[in-house]
Structures are given as C-alpha cells and as structure tokens.
Amino acid sequence: MRRLFQPLLFAVLLFGVACAGLDRPATAPSADLEPARLEPAPAAPAGAVAWRDERPALPWAETLTIQADGPYMIDARNLPPAALPADAPVKPRVVPAPKRLLSDEQVAALREAARNLPPNDRVIRPGSAPGGQAPTLNTSFPTIDYPTTGTGLTPPDPELAVGPNHAIAIVNAAFEIYDKTGAILLPSTTLASFFAGVPDCDDFLFDPNVLYDEVFDRFIIGADDNGTQYCVAVTTGSDPTLTYFGYNLQTDVGGAFFDYPHAGVGSDAIYMGSNQFGGVPGFEGRVWAMDKVDMYAGLPLVSVTQSTGSDGTPWPADFHGANDGSFPPSGSPHWIMTEVFDGCIHNVWTWTDPFGANSFVKGSNLDLCAFTGIGPGFPLSGPQLGGGDIYDIMDWRGQSTHYRNGVLHIANQGFACNPGGGTVDCVRWAQIDPIADAILDAGVFGTNNDYRGYASVAANRCNDMAIGYSNTNSGIWPETRVTGREATDPPGTLQPEVILKLGEETFDCFDGAPYRWGDYTGMTIDPDGVRFWYLGQYSKTTGASCDWGTFVGEFTYQCPIFTDGFESGDISSWSSSVP
C-alpha cells in the first residue's frame, strides 16, 4: 500500500535516525585543484533560444514525507534467467525518451544555431596534457546485449556498480552480476522478475540505477516504474547474488509523471533525483532521501522529498572514499547538481539532515560556458559508417555527479562545439567545490569529425579523473571510449583517449534516423580507490532486430594501491588533502 502524506493535509512526520557514526573527518578539496578563470564565452549565435524559467518557488512545494510500501524479501537465487526475446520481424520495445522543457521548434532552432558555430580554439583535444599518459586498460569483458535482456527493450541506458568481489551491470530492463574477472555469477535477470514480489512494481520498469555503498558493503538496485513509483531494493548483506529488501516508493507527487531518476549514496541516506512533468505545478525537479540504515536493517522506509523548483535533472552526488578515509562522516551534508536547461548554468544544492533539521539550500549560479569560454552549443545527431545518423541527444543535461576528496565531478549528456573543422558533439566536464560553491576546473573536448556523447565521470583517491563516452563518425560504427586527466595535469587538459570497444555494424534499431542511442552510460570507481570501471555501449552484431551491446573495461592511472594499510609510491598530491 502506498501512502502520501502532504503537509497541507497531515502533520509532518518527524522521526529519529539510528545511524552508525563514522569517526572520519570530512576532507577539504585537494590543494592541487585551484579555481582557474577564463574570459567569458562569446555570445550565442543569432537565432539560438533556450528554455529558462524564472518562476519563484511555489508555496505548495514544501517538504513531503512519503511512506514506502515494504520491505519485501527478494531472493535472487530463485529468479528465472532472462529468456531471449521473441525477435521475429517484430520491432523492439522502445523506452520513452526522457521528457524535456524544450519544444520541437526550440530544439530545431538550437540545432540550426549549433551547426553554424564558429571555430573555438579553447576546445581541448584528448592528449593535450603533457606526458601522454593514457589510462592503462586491465580487465575487460562483454556484458548484457539486446537479446540477453529478455525484455526486447531499447535503448540500454547502462549503469555499473562495483564492490570488493562483484560487479553489477544494469540496463533497460535487466541486470547481470559478475566476479571481477567477468565470470557470470547471476545470469541476466529482468527487473520485472526481480521486483515481482514487490506489489505494483511490475507495470513498466525503465531508467535503471545501481549503486554500491562502500561504508556498509551493500548494493542498491532501483528503477522507474511506469512514471509513478520508484522500485528500489538493497542487499541484505555483502553478496548481491543472494537476498534483498525491496520497497515501492510512490513518486508521482501532485499527479506528475516521474522521469529520469538517478541516485547516489550519501552518508546517512540513499538520495534520488527526478524530473516531474505535468500535474501540479506542471514541472519541477525533485529529490528524495531514503534512510539507508533503516533499509539495510529491513525496516519500514519513510522517505523525505524536496523540490528544486524549475531547476531540472537533479543528480545527487555518489559518495566514494571509505577505504582511504575520505568518505564524508555520518551526518554530513549531501550535494545535488541541477541545471536550468540553458546549456550554461548549473547549481549545487546542499541538503543537511533530511530526517531532522532538514535544511535544503540552493547555491549560486555556476556558469560553465563563461568558465570554459565555450557554448552553449546544443547537441546534434552524429553520422556512422553505413549511413543513418545516431544519438539524437536530448539536451545539455548534467550526468553522473561523483564525489571524491571534497570535489564533485560532473559531465554533460551532450554539448556541441567547433574544434576547427565544423560543429560536432563534444564532452564537457567539470570539477566543483560544493562547500565554496565554485568551479575548480572544467573543459570541453572534441576533435574534427568525431561525435562524442553520453559521458560519465569518476575520480580515484589520487584525484585523477576518468571519463567514458560513446563515439561515432562517418567512417566507423558506434564505439565506446575512455579518457581522463591526472591530478597534476595543467587545468583544462586531458590525457590521450583509449578505445574500449569498437563497433561491429551499422546501428539501426528504430523506425528511422536519427536513431536513438541511449540516455546515459556508467563510470564508477573500485572500493580500492584506484581502479576505474566503465560500462559503455557499442553497436554489436547480435543477429536480432536491434544491435546494441554493452562492454565493461577496468583501467588505472599511476595512482598506487594501499598495501596492508600503507601506500606505495608518491601520491603527495592526494595526501595533502586528507587530514
């Protein structure tokens, strides 16, 4: 049973939280990440338009508390493996594209303006950092593809979580569990069968999330169900192939369509953000705090939710660093990134003590266009070998807010720029100090003829950053790549990129070009704080009517790993930031 308590109808439910304290101090941002300043970006080309809503916060959008349905026991050992979809001449089932606050006419005008962007010498190239230290690829293996989902759903929207002994790859709408070498421990299982024992979690599951909590050694799996609720489960112990506590959280606040959920592990809660369309007030961003200590104990779940108003795509930070002492201690604030659909402005929201004092504060506007001197360029579709454009990127929305050593690392879904030979899709990334509310470093990278998109970012304990993304051009099939930067690299520069997986054939899943490729991909960091893991998408010869595949790569920079509690090598740039 789902119960929604609104403050206008009921008294606000106050409840205590029994959280296990962590005697680790919060860490300041690294000393080697100093804010840099560039000249303001040139004005947008004539004809460019963007959606910008300056409405004041609506008085009804107060704190809400929502009682989830559950817990229900889920036993992964008794689930049927995903069956191959009946794939005759039948077309695949298409996951609805994320909604956006831009009309078709606005998008057409923005794309036309982007096609005419002048060359910009501030666009950086992979390999611009001195030394040429590309990430070292170690383990890699294929993961779920279209036939093995057992759902017939497309696009995949892959995410990845990695623990000490397991990796979980999740897509629309199935997941598979591996050991760290790629051996399958739990075959592909549909989310519908996984959540079958949780009432009302069987309508239409999409936009999946998967996380690993480094402090409590637990995995979290969640998904949107029919735009009305968030189905979420947490492992009862450290092994994700065994049992889970499952919950159903009502999310259609005010009659809205709940869309594009993304989640992050915090010190006291699992945080999830979404775009809310329709109903009252018509549009808003919304963030949810779920008491993770209660969930891990299999107790009833009461969630607190806040509105970000007209700021959209709230993406909560995913905290990392427990094994090196940089995970924020219990009771620390949580940070959420939002954007205003203009391609430039992003904001940091600080949420402190959601189950008690419940302070929710919006930071100042962070203008990434002014900082980088580039933009805003609305993303385009990209060509591929064999013809037929792909991607059809939605907009500039932010992706993958990753927290490490006091810094938020973010990337954008898509961003157009002109490296000199014409407009292409580029990748924009940024490193942000959430306490000072300031951009530490940011950049836009691209090369002539290559179209990059759907970037995801993470950082290691040495403050090195890695970025994974899809890539295509007229001479290749869609592939997946990674690049990054070491902490000692000059601001705004990147190391060379590495092709993680080449495409295998022309991608043509849908009715016609431009073919929708996906909505996001998944980069994360190993609990050891050193090894990056990326789950990317590529065009794969599947023999089915849809030809996407996903692929995992594990890679490193020069950051050393701890040995018996001591570190080897020189990591002074990291250790200077940790008390």
Coordinates of C-alpha atoms in Angstrom, one line a residue:
M1 CA 0.0 0.0 0.0
R2 CA 1.3 3.4 -1.0
R3 CA 0.7 6.4 1.3
L4 CA 1.5 10.0 0.5
F5 CA 1.5 12.5 3.4
Q6 CA 1.3 16.1 2.3
P7 CA 1.9 18.8 4.9
L8 CA -1.3 20.6 4.0
L9 CA -3.3 17.5 4.9
F10 CA -1.2 15.9 7.6
A11 CA 1.3 17.0 10.3
V12 CA 4.8 16.5 9.2
L13 CA 6.2 13.2 10.3
L14 CA 9.3 13.6 12.5
F15 CA 11.4 10.6 13.1
G16 CA 14.8 9.7 14.5
V17 CA 17.6 8.1 12.6
A18 CA 19.8 5.5 14.2
C19 CA 22.9 6.0 12.1
A20 CA 26.2 4.2 12.6
G21 CA 28.8 7.0 13.2
L22 CA 31.9 7.2 11.2
D23 CA 34.9 8.6 13.0
R24 CA 36.4 10.0 9.9
P25 CA 36.7 13.8 9.4
A26 CA 35.3 15.4 6.3
T27 CA 38.0 16.4 3.9
A28 CA 38.7 19.7 2.1
P29 CA 39.1 19.9 -1.6
S30 CA 42.6 19.0 -2.8
A31 CA 45.2 21.7 -2.8
D32 CA 46.1 21.0 -6.4
L33 CA 42.6 21.8 -7.6
E34 CA 42.7 25.6 -7.5
P35 CA 39.9 27.6 -9.3
A36 CA 41.0 28.8 -12.7
R37 CA 39.4 31.7 -14.6
L38 CA 38.9 32.2 -18.3
E39 CA 37.4 35.1 -20.3
P40 CA 33.6 34.9 -20.7
A41 CA 32.2 32.8 -23.5
P42 CA 31.2 34.5 -26.8
A43 CA 27.6 35.3 -27.2
A44 CA 25.3 32.6 -28.5
P45 CA 24.8 32.6 -32.3
A46 CA 21.8 34.5 -33.6
G47 CA 18.6 32.5 -33.5
A48 CA 19.6 30.4 -30.5
V49 CA 16.9 30.0 -28.0
A50 CA 16.7 28.2 -24.7
W51 CA 14.2 27.5 -22.0
R52 CA 14.7 29.5 -18.9
D53 CA 12.1 29.6 -16.2
E54 CA 12.4 32.3 -13.6
R55 CA 9.2 31.5 -11.7
P56 CA 9.5 31.8 -8.0
A57 CA 9.3 28.7 -5.9
L58 CA 5.7 27.6 -5.5
P59 CA 4.4 27.9 -1.9
W60 CA 3.0 24.4 -2.0
A61 CA 6.3 22.8 -2.8
E62 CA 7.2 22.1 0.8
T63 CA 8.9 19.1 2.4
L64 CA 6.9 16.0 1.9
T65 CA 7.3 12.7 3.8
I66 CA 6.3 9.5 2.0
Q67 CA 5.8 6.1 3.5
A68 CA 7.1 3.4 1.1
D69 CA 5.5 0.0 0.7
G70 CA 7.7 -2.7 2.1
P71 CA 10.1 -4.2 2.9
Y72 CA 9.5 -7.4 0.9
M73 CA 12.1 -10.2 0.7
I74 CA 13.6 -10.8 -2.7
D75 CA 15.7 -13.9 -3.2
A76 CA 17.9 -13.6 -6.3
R77 CA 18.7 -17.3 -6.2
N78 CA 15.2 -18.2 -7.1
L79 CA 14.7 -15.9 -10.1
P80 CA 14.3 -17.2 -13.6
P81 CA 17.1 -16.2 -16.0
A82 CA 16.1 -13.8 -18.7
A83 CA 14.7 -15.6 -21.8
L84 CA 15.7 -14.5 -25.3
P85 CA 13.0 -12.1 -26.6
A86 CA 10.8 -13.4 -29.5
D87 CA 12.7 -11.4 -32.2
A88 CA 11.0 -12.2 -35.5
P89 CA 10.1 -9.3 -37.7
V90 CA 8.7 -7.7 -34.6
K91 CA 10.2 -4.3 -33.7
P92 CA 11.9 -3.8 -30.3
R93 CA 10.0 -2.1 -27.5
V94 CA 11.2 1.4 -27.2
V95 CA 11.7 3.0 -23.8
P96 CA 10.1 6.5 -23.9
A97 CA 12.7 9.3 -24.4
P98 CA 13.2 11.4 -21.3
K99 CA 11.0 14.5 -21.4
R100 CA 12.4 17.9 -21.7
L101 CA 11.3 21.5 -21.3
L102 CA 12.1 22.5 -24.9
S103 CA 9.6 22.4 -27.7
D104 CA 10.4 20.8 -31.0
E105 CA 10.6 24.3 -32.5
Q106 CA 13.1 25.4 -29.9
V107 CA 15.2 22.3 -30.4
A108 CA 15.2 22.9 -34.2
A109 CA 16.3 26.5 -33.7
L110 CA 19.0 25.5 -31.2
R111 CA 20.4 22.8 -33.5
E112 CA 20.4 25.1 -36.5
A113 CA 22.4 27.6 -34.5
A114 CA 24.8 24.9 -33.3
R115 CA 25.5 23.8 -36.9
N116 CA 26.9 27.3 -37.5
L117 CA 29.1 27.6 -34.5
P118 CA 32.4 29.4 -35.3
P119 CA 35.7 27.6 -34.6
N120 CA 36.8 27.9 -31.0
D121 CA 40.5 27.5 -30.0
R122 CA 39.5 26.7 -26.4
V123 CA 38.2 23.3 -27.3
I124 CA 40.7 20.8 -26.0
R125 CA 41.9 17.6 -27.5
P126 CA 42.5 14.3 -25.7
G127 CA 46.2 14.1 -25.3
S128 CA 46.5 17.9 -24.6
A129 CA 48.1 17.2 -21.2
P130 CA 51.9 16.8 -21.2
G131 CA 53.3 13.3 -20.8
G132 CA 50.8 11.4 -22.9
Q133 CA 49.8 9.1 -20.1
A134 CA 46.7 7.3 -21.4
P135 CA 44.8 5.1 -18.9
T136 CA 46.1 1.5 -18.7
L137 CA 43.3 -0.9 -19.7
N138 CA 43.4 -4.0 -17.5
T139 CA 40.3 -6.3 -17.3
S140 CA 37.6 -6.0 -19.9
F141 CA 34.6 -8.2 -20.9
P142 CA 31.3 -8.1 -22.8
T143 CA 28.1 -7.6 -20.7
I144 CA 24.4 -7.5 -21.5
D145 CA 23.3 -7.0 -25.1
Y146 CA 19.9 -6.6 -26.6
P147 CA 19.0 -10.3 -26.9
T148 CA 20.1 -11.2 -23.4
T149 CA 17.9 -8.7 -21.7
G150 CA 14.9 -10.9 -22.2
T151 CA 12.8 -7.8 -22.5
G152 CA 13.2 -6.5 -26.0
L153 CA 13.7 -3.1 -24.6
T154 CA 15.9 -0.4 -26.2
P155 CA 18.0 1.8 -25.6
P156 CA 20.1 0.2 -22.9
D157 CA 20.9 3.2 -20.5
P158 CA 23.7 1.2 -18.8
E159 CA 24.9 1.8 -15.2
L160 CA 27.5 -0.1 -13.2
A161 CA 28.3 -0.8 -9.6
V162 CA 31.4 -2.5 -8.3
G163 CA 32.2 -3.9 -4.8
P164 CA 35.1 -5.8 -3.4
N165 CA 34.2 -9.1 -5.2
H166 CA 31.3 -8.3 -7.5
A167 CA 30.2 -6.1 -10.4
I168 CA 26.6 -5.5 -11.4
A169 CA 25.8 -4.3 -14.9
I170 CA 22.2 -3.0 -15.4
V171 CA 20.3 -1.9 -18.5
N172 CA 16.7 -1.4 -19.6
A173 CA 15.4 -3.6 -18.1
A174 CA 17.6 -6.3 -16.8
F175 CA 20.8 -6.8 -14.8
E176 CA 23.7 -9.4 -14.6
I177 CA 26.2 -10.0 -11.8
Y178 CA 29.9 -10.9 -12.4
D179 CA 33.0 -11.5 -10.5
K180 CA 35.9 -9.1 -11.1
T181 CA 37.2 -11.1 -14.0
G182 CA 33.9 -11.1 -15.9
A183 CA 32.7 -14.6 -15.0
I184 CA 28.9 -14.6 -14.7
L185 CA 27.7 -15.2 -11.2
L186 CA 24.0 -14.4 -11.7
P187 CA 22.7 -14.6 -15.3
S188 CA 20.8 -11.8 -16.9
T189 CA 17.6 -11.3 -14.9
T190 CA 14.7 -9.0 -15.8
L191 CA 13.8 -6.3 -13.4
A192 CA 10.2 -7.4 -13.8
S193 CA 11.0 -10.8 -12.3
F194 CA 13.4 -9.3 -9.7
F195 CA 10.7 -7.0 -8.4
A196 CA 7.8 -9.4 -8.9
G197 CA 7.3 -9.9 -5.2
V198 CA 7.0 -6.1 -4.5
P199 CA 3.4 -5.0 -5.1
D200 CA 2.8 -2.6 -8.0
C201 CA 6.4 -2.9 -9.2
D202 CA 5.6 -4.8 -12.4
D203 CA 4.0 -2.2 -14.7
F204 CA 6.8 -0.9 -16.9
L205 CA 10.3 -0.7 -15.4
F206 CA 12.9 1.5 -17.1
D207 CA 15.7 4.0 -16.4
P208 CA 17.6 1.6 -14.0
N209 CA 20.1 2.6 -11.3
V210 CA 22.7 0.5 -9.5
L211 CA 25.0 1.6 -6.7
Y212 CA 27.5 0.3 -4.2
D213 CA 27.7 1.7 -0.6
E214 CA 31.4 1.5 0.4
V215 CA 30.7 2.1 4.1
F216 CA 28.1 -0.6 4.7
D217 CA 29.2 -3.0 1.9
R218 CA 25.7 -3.1 0.3
F219 CA 24.4 -2.9 -3.3
I220 CA 21.3 -0.9 -4.3
I221 CA 19.1 -1.5 -7.4
G222 CA 16.4 0.9 -8.4
A223 CA 14.2 1.7 -11.4
D224 CA 11.3 3.9 -12.5
D225 CA 8.1 2.0 -12.7
N226 CA 5.5 3.5 -15.2
G227 CA 6.4 7.1 -14.2
T228 CA 4.5 6.7 -10.9
Q229 CA 6.9 5.0 -8.4
Y230 CA 10.5 4.1 -7.7
C231 CA 11.1 0.4 -7.1
V232 CA 14.3 0.0 -5.0
A233 CA 16.0 -2.9 -3.3
V234 CA 19.1 -3.2 -1.1
T235 CA 21.1 -6.3 -0.4
T236 CA 20.7 -7.9 3.0
G237 CA 24.4 -8.5 3.1
S238 CA 27.5 -8.1 1.0
D239 CA 26.7 -10.7 -1.6
P240 CA 24.4 -9.4 -4.4
T241 CA 23.6 -12.8 -5.7
L242 CA 21.6 -13.7 -2.6
T243 CA 18.8 -11.7 -0.9
Y244 CA 17.4 -8.2 -0.9
F245 CA 14.9 -6.0 0.9
G246 CA 12.6 -4.5 -1.7
Y247 CA 10.4 -1.3 -1.5
N248 CA 7.9 0.6 -3.6
L249 CA 8.1 4.4 -3.2
Q250 CA 5.3 6.5 -4.6
T251 CA 6.8 9.3 -6.7
D252 CA 4.0 10.8 -8.8
V253 CA 3.8 13.9 -6.4
G254 CA 0.9 16.2 -7.4
G255 CA -0.1 13.8 -10.2
A256 CA 3.2 14.4 -12.1
F257 CA 5.0 11.9 -14.4
F258 CA 8.2 10.8 -12.6
D259 CA 11.0 10.7 -15.1
Y260 CA 14.8 10.2 -15.5
P261 CA 15.6 9.1 -11.9
H262 CA 19.3 8.9 -10.8
A263 CA 20.7 8.1 -7.4
G264 CA 23.7 8.5 -5.2
V265 CA 24.9 7.0 -1.9
G266 CA 25.2 9.6 0.9
S267 CA 26.5 9.4 4.5
D268 CA 23.0 8.7 6.0
A269 CA 20.7 8.2 3.1
I270 CA 20.3 7.0 -0.5
Y271 CA 19.4 10.1 -2.5
M272 CA 17.5 10.0 -5.8
G273 CA 16.5 12.9 -8.1
S274 CA 14.0 13.1 -10.9
N275 CA 12.2 15.4 -13.3
Q276 CA 8.5 15.7 -12.6
F277 CA 6.2 16.6 -15.6
G278 CA 2.5 17.5 -15.5
G279 CA 0.2 17.6 -12.6
V280 CA 0.9 20.4 -10.1
P281 CA 2.8 22.6 -10.6
G282 CA 3.4 21.5 -14.3
F283 CA 7.2 20.9 -13.9
E284 CA 9.6 20.7 -11.1
G285 CA 12.8 18.9 -10.2
R286 CA 12.5 16.7 -7.1
V287 CA 15.0 15.0 -4.8
W288 CA 14.3 12.1 -2.4
A289 CA 16.2 11.0 0.7
M290 CA 15.7 7.3 1.8
D291 CA 17.1 6.3 5.2
K292 CA 19.7 3.7 4.2
V293 CA 20.2 2.5 7.8
D294 CA 16.6 1.5 8.0
M295 CA 16.6 -0.1 4.6
Y296 CA 19.7 -2.1 5.3
A297 CA 18.0 -3.4 8.5
G298 CA 14.9 -4.3 6.6
L299 CA 12.8 -1.8 8.5
P300 CA 9.8 0.2 7.1
L301 CA 11.0 3.1 4.9
V302 CA 9.9 6.7 5.2
S303 CA 11.4 9.0 2.6
V304 CA 11.7 12.8 2.7
T305 CA 11.4 14.7 -0.6
Q306 CA 12.2 18.3 -1.6
S307 CA 11.5 20.3 -4.7
T308 CA 14.2 22.1 -6.7
G309 CA 11.6 24.2 -8.4
S310 CA 12.3 25.0 -12.0
D311 CA 15.9 23.7 -11.7
G312 CA 15.8 20.3 -13.5
T313 CA 17.6 17.0 -13.8
P314 CA 18.7 16.9 -10.1
W315 CA 21.5 14.4 -9.9
P316 CA 22.6 13.5 -6.3
A317 CA 26.3 13.0 -5.6
D318 CA 27.5 9.4 -5.2
F319 CA 30.0 9.4 -2.3
H320 CA 33.2 7.4 -2.5
G321 CA 36.4 7.1 -0.4
A322 CA 35.5 4.9 2.6
N323 CA 38.7 2.8 2.4
D324 CA 41.0 5.8 2.4
G325 CA 39.2 7.9 5.0
S326 CA 37.7 10.5 2.5
F327 CA 34.1 9.3 2.7
P328 CA 32.1 12.1 4.5
P329 CA 31.2 11.1 8.0
S330 CA 27.7 10.3 9.2
G331 CA 25.6 13.5 9.3
S332 CA 27.5 15.2 6.6
P333 CA 25.5 17.4 4.1
H334 CA 24.6 15.9 0.7
W335 CA 25.1 17.7 -2.6
I336 CA 22.9 17.6 -5.6
M337 CA 23.6 19.1 -9.0
T338 CA 20.9 20.7 -11.1
E339 CA 20.7 22.7 -14.4
V340 CA 18.3 25.3 -15.9
F341 CA 18.1 23.9 -19.5
D342 CA 20.1 26.8 -21.0
G343 CA 23.4 24.8 -21.5
C344 CA 25.4 27.0 -19.2
I345 CA 24.1 27.4 -15.6
H346 CA 24.4 24.5 -13.1
N347 CA 23.7 24.7 -9.4
V348 CA 24.8 22.9 -6.2
W349 CA 22.1 22.2 -3.7
T350 CA 23.1 21.3 -0.1
W351 CA 20.8 19.1 1.9
T352 CA 21.7 18.7 5.5
D353 CA 20.0 16.3 8.0
P354 CA 16.9 15.5 5.9
F355 CA 15.4 13.4 8.7
G356 CA 15.8 16.1 11.3
A357 CA 16.5 19.8 10.8
N358 CA 16.1 19.3 7.1
S359 CA 18.0 22.3 5.6
F360 CA 17.8 22.4 1.8
V361 CA 19.7 25.3 0.2
K362 CA 20.4 26.3 -3.4
G363 CA 23.9 27.6 -4.2
S364 CA 24.8 30.4 -6.6
N365 CA 24.7 30.0 -10.4
L366 CA 27.8 28.3 -11.8
D367 CA 28.3 29.3 -15.4
L368 CA 30.3 26.6 -17.2
C369 CA 30.1 28.5 -20.5
A370 CA 31.8 31.5 -19.1
F371 CA 34.4 29.4 -17.3
T372 CA 35.4 27.4 -20.3
G373 CA 34.8 30.2 -22.9
I374 CA 32.7 27.8 -25.0
G375 CA 29.0 27.5 -25.6
P376 CA 26.2 26.9 -25.3
G377 CA 26.1 24.5 -28.3
F378 CA 23.0 22.3 -28.4
P379 CA 24.0 18.7 -29.2
L380 CA 23.4 17.3 -32.7
S381 CA 23.0 13.8 -34.0
G382 CA 26.1 12.1 -35.4
P383 CA 26.9 10.1 -38.5
Q384 CA 28.1 6.4 -38.7
L385 CA 29.6 4.1 -41.2
G386 CA 26.8 2.7 -43.4
G387 CA 24.6 5.8 -43.1
G388 CA 21.8 6.9 -40.8
D389 CA 22.6 9.4 -38.0
I390 CA 22.5 8.2 -34.4
Y391 CA 22.4 9.7 -30.9
D392 CA 19.5 12.2 -31.1
I393 CA 20.9 13.5 -27.8
M394 CA 18.1 15.1 -25.7
D395 CA 19.9 18.3 -24.4
W396 CA 22.7 19.5 -22.3
R397 CA 21.5 18.0 -19.0
G398 CA 24.1 17.0 -16.4
Q399 CA 25.3 13.5 -15.9
S400 CA 27.0 11.4 -13.2
T401 CA 27.7 13.5 -10.1
H402 CA 30.6 11.7 -8.5
Y403 CA 32.0 12.8 -5.1
R404 CA 35.7 12.3 -4.1
N405 CA 38.0 14.1 -1.7
G406 CA 35.7 17.1 -1.3
V407 CA 35.1 17.6 -5.0
L408 CA 32.1 17.0 -7.3
H409 CA 32.9 15.6 -10.7
I410 CA 30.2 16.0 -13.4
A411 CA 29.8 15.7 -17.2
N412 CA 27.1 16.7 -19.6
Q413 CA 24.9 14.3 -21.7
G414 CA 25.7 16.3 -24.8
F415 CA 27.4 19.5 -25.9
A416 CA 28.2 20.8 -29.3
C417 CA 31.4 22.7 -30.2
N418 CA 33.5 23.5 -33.2
P419 CA 37.2 22.3 -32.8
G420 CA 38.0 24.0 -36.2
G421 CA 36.5 21.7 -38.8
G422 CA 32.9 22.2 -38.2
T423 CA 30.4 21.5 -35.4
V424 CA 30.5 18.1 -33.7
D425 CA 29.2 16.7 -30.4
C426 CA 31.7 17.2 -27.7
V427 CA 32.1 16.3 -24.0
R428 CA 32.0 18.9 -21.2
W429 CA 33.3 18.0 -17.7
A430 CA 33.7 20.0 -14.6
Q431 CA 35.2 19.7 -11.1
I432 CA 33.3 21.7 -8.4
D433 CA 34.0 22.6 -4.8
P434 CA 30.5 22.2 -3.2
I435 CA 31.4 24.0 0.0
A436 CA 32.9 27.1 -1.6
D437 CA 30.3 26.8 -4.3
A438 CA 32.9 27.3 -7.0
I439 CA 34.1 25.8 -10.3
L440 CA 37.6 24.4 -9.7
D441 CA 38.3 23.2 -13.3
A442 CA 36.3 22.5 -16.4
G443 CA 36.8 21.9 -20.1
V444 CA 35.2 20.9 -23.4
F445 CA 36.9 18.4 -25.5
G446 CA 36.4 17.3 -29.1
T447 CA 38.1 16.6 -32.4
N448 CA 37.1 17.2 -36.0
N449 CA 34.6 14.7 -37.4
D450 CA 34.1 12.8 -34.2
Y451 CA 30.8 12.9 -32.3
R452 CA 31.0 12.1 -28.6
G453 CA 28.2 11.9 -26.1
Y454 CA 26.6 10.3 -23.0
A455 CA 29.6 10.9 -20.8
S456 CA 30.1 9.6 -17.3
V457 CA 32.8 10.5 -14.9
A458 CA 34.5 9.3 -11.7
A459 CA 37.7 10.1 -9.7
N460 CA 40.2 8.0 -7.8
R461 CA 41.8 8.6 -4.4
C462 CA 44.7 10.4 -6.0
N463 CA 42.3 13.0 -7.6
D464 CA 42.8 11.6 -11.1
M465 CA 39.6 11.8 -13.1
A466 CA 38.3 9.4 -15.8
I467 CA 35.6 10.0 -18.4
G468 CA 33.8 7.3 -20.5
Y469 CA 31.5 8.1 -23.5
S470 CA 30.2 6.9 -26.8
N471 CA 31.8 8.0 -30.1
T472 CA 30.9 7.8 -33.8
N473 CA 31.8 9.4 -37.1
S474 CA 31.1 8.7 -40.8
G475 CA 33.9 6.2 -41.1
I476 CA 33.3 4.0 -38.0
W477 CA 30.5 2.1 -36.3
P478 CA 29.5 3.5 -32.9
E479 CA 32.0 2.6 -30.2
T480 CA 32.9 3.3 -26.6
R481 CA 36.0 5.2 -25.4
V482 CA 37.6 6.5 -22.2
T483 CA 40.0 9.3 -21.4
G484 CA 40.8 11.4 -18.3
R485 CA 43.4 13.5 -16.5
E486 CA 45.8 13.1 -13.7
A487 CA 45.7 15.4 -10.7
T488 CA 49.0 17.0 -11.6
D489 CA 47.9 17.8 -15.2
P490 CA 47.5 21.5 -16.1
P491 CA 44.0 22.8 -15.8
G492 CA 41.6 22.1 -18.6
T493 CA 43.8 19.4 -20.2
L494 CA 43.3 15.7 -20.8
Q495 CA 45.4 12.6 -21.4
P496 CA 45.1 10.5 -24.6
E497 CA 41.9 8.5 -25.1
V498 CA 41.6 4.8 -25.4
I499 CA 39.1 2.8 -27.5
L500 CA 37.4 0.4 -25.0
K501 CA 35.3 -1.4 -27.6
L502 CA 35.0 -1.0 -31.4
G503 CA 31.6 -1.0 -33.0
E504 CA 30.7 -4.0 -35.2
E505 CA 28.0 -2.9 -37.6
T506 CA 25.7 -0.1 -38.6
F507 CA 23.2 0.7 -35.8
D508 CA 19.6 0.9 -36.9
C509 CA 17.4 -0.2 -34.0
F510 CA 14.4 2.1 -34.6
D511 CA 12.0 3.3 -37.3
G512 CA 14.4 5.8 -38.9
A513 CA 17.3 8.1 -38.5
P514 CA 18.4 9.7 -36.3
Y515 CA 18.4 6.5 -34.2
R516 CA 18.1 7.0 -30.5
W517 CA 21.3 5.6 -29.0
G518 CA 20.6 5.9 -25.2
D519 CA 20.3 8.3 -22.3
Y520 CA 23.4 7.7 -20.2
T521 CA 26.3 5.3 -19.5
G522 CA 28.1 4.3 -16.3
M523 CA 31.5 5.1 -14.9
T524 CA 32.4 4.2 -11.3
I525 CA 35.4 3.6 -9.1
D526 CA 36.5 0.4 -7.3
P527 CA 36.3 0.4 -3.5
D528 CA 40.1 0.2 -3.5
G529 CA 40.0 3.9 -4.7
V530 CA 42.3 3.1 -7.6
R531 CA 40.7 1.1 -10.4
F532 CA 38.1 2.8 -12.7
W533 CA 35.3 0.7 -14.1
Y534 CA 33.2 1.8 -17.1
L535 CA 30.1 0.3 -18.7
G536 CA 29.7 1.7 -22.2
Q537 CA 27.6 1.0 -25.2
Y538 CA 28.6 0.0 -28.8
S539 CA 26.9 -1.3 -31.9
K540 CA 27.1 -5.1 -31.7
T541 CA 26.3 -7.8 -34.2
T542 CA 23.6 -9.6 -32.3
G543 CA 21.6 -11.3 -35.0
A544 CA 18.5 -9.6 -33.6
S545 CA 16.4 -6.7 -34.8
C546 CA 18.3 -4.4 -32.5
D547 CA 22.1 -4.3 -32.4
W548 CA 23.4 -2.7 -29.2
G549 CA 25.8 -4.3 -26.8
T550 CA 27.5 -3.2 -23.6
F551 CA 31.1 -3.7 -22.5
V552 CA 33.0 -3.2 -19.3
G553 CA 36.5 -2.0 -19.0
E554 CA 38.7 -1.7 -15.9
F555 CA 41.6 0.7 -16.1
T556 CA 44.0 2.7 -14.0
Y557 CA 46.4 5.6 -14.0
Q558 CA 49.6 5.7 -11.9
C559 CA 47.8 6.0 -8.5
P560 CA 49.2 3.3 -6.2
I561 CA 47.0 0.9 -4.2
F562 CA 47.2 0.5 -0.4
T563 CA 49.2 -2.5 0.8
D564 CA 48.5 -3.7 4.4
G565 CA 47.3 -0.2 5.3
F566 CA 50.3 1.5 3.8
E567 CA 50.6 3.1 0.4
S568 CA 53.4 2.6 -2.1
G569 CA 54.8 5.3 -4.4
D570 CA 54.4 9.1 -4.3
I571 CA 50.9 10.4 -4.0
S572 CA 51.7 13.7 -2.3
S573 CA 49.1 15.5 -4.5
W574 CA 46.4 13.3 -2.8
S575 CA 47.7 13.0 0.7
S576 CA 48.0 16.8 1.1
S577 CA 44.2 17.0 1.1
V578 CA 43.5 14.3 3.7
P579 CA 44.0 15.1 7.4

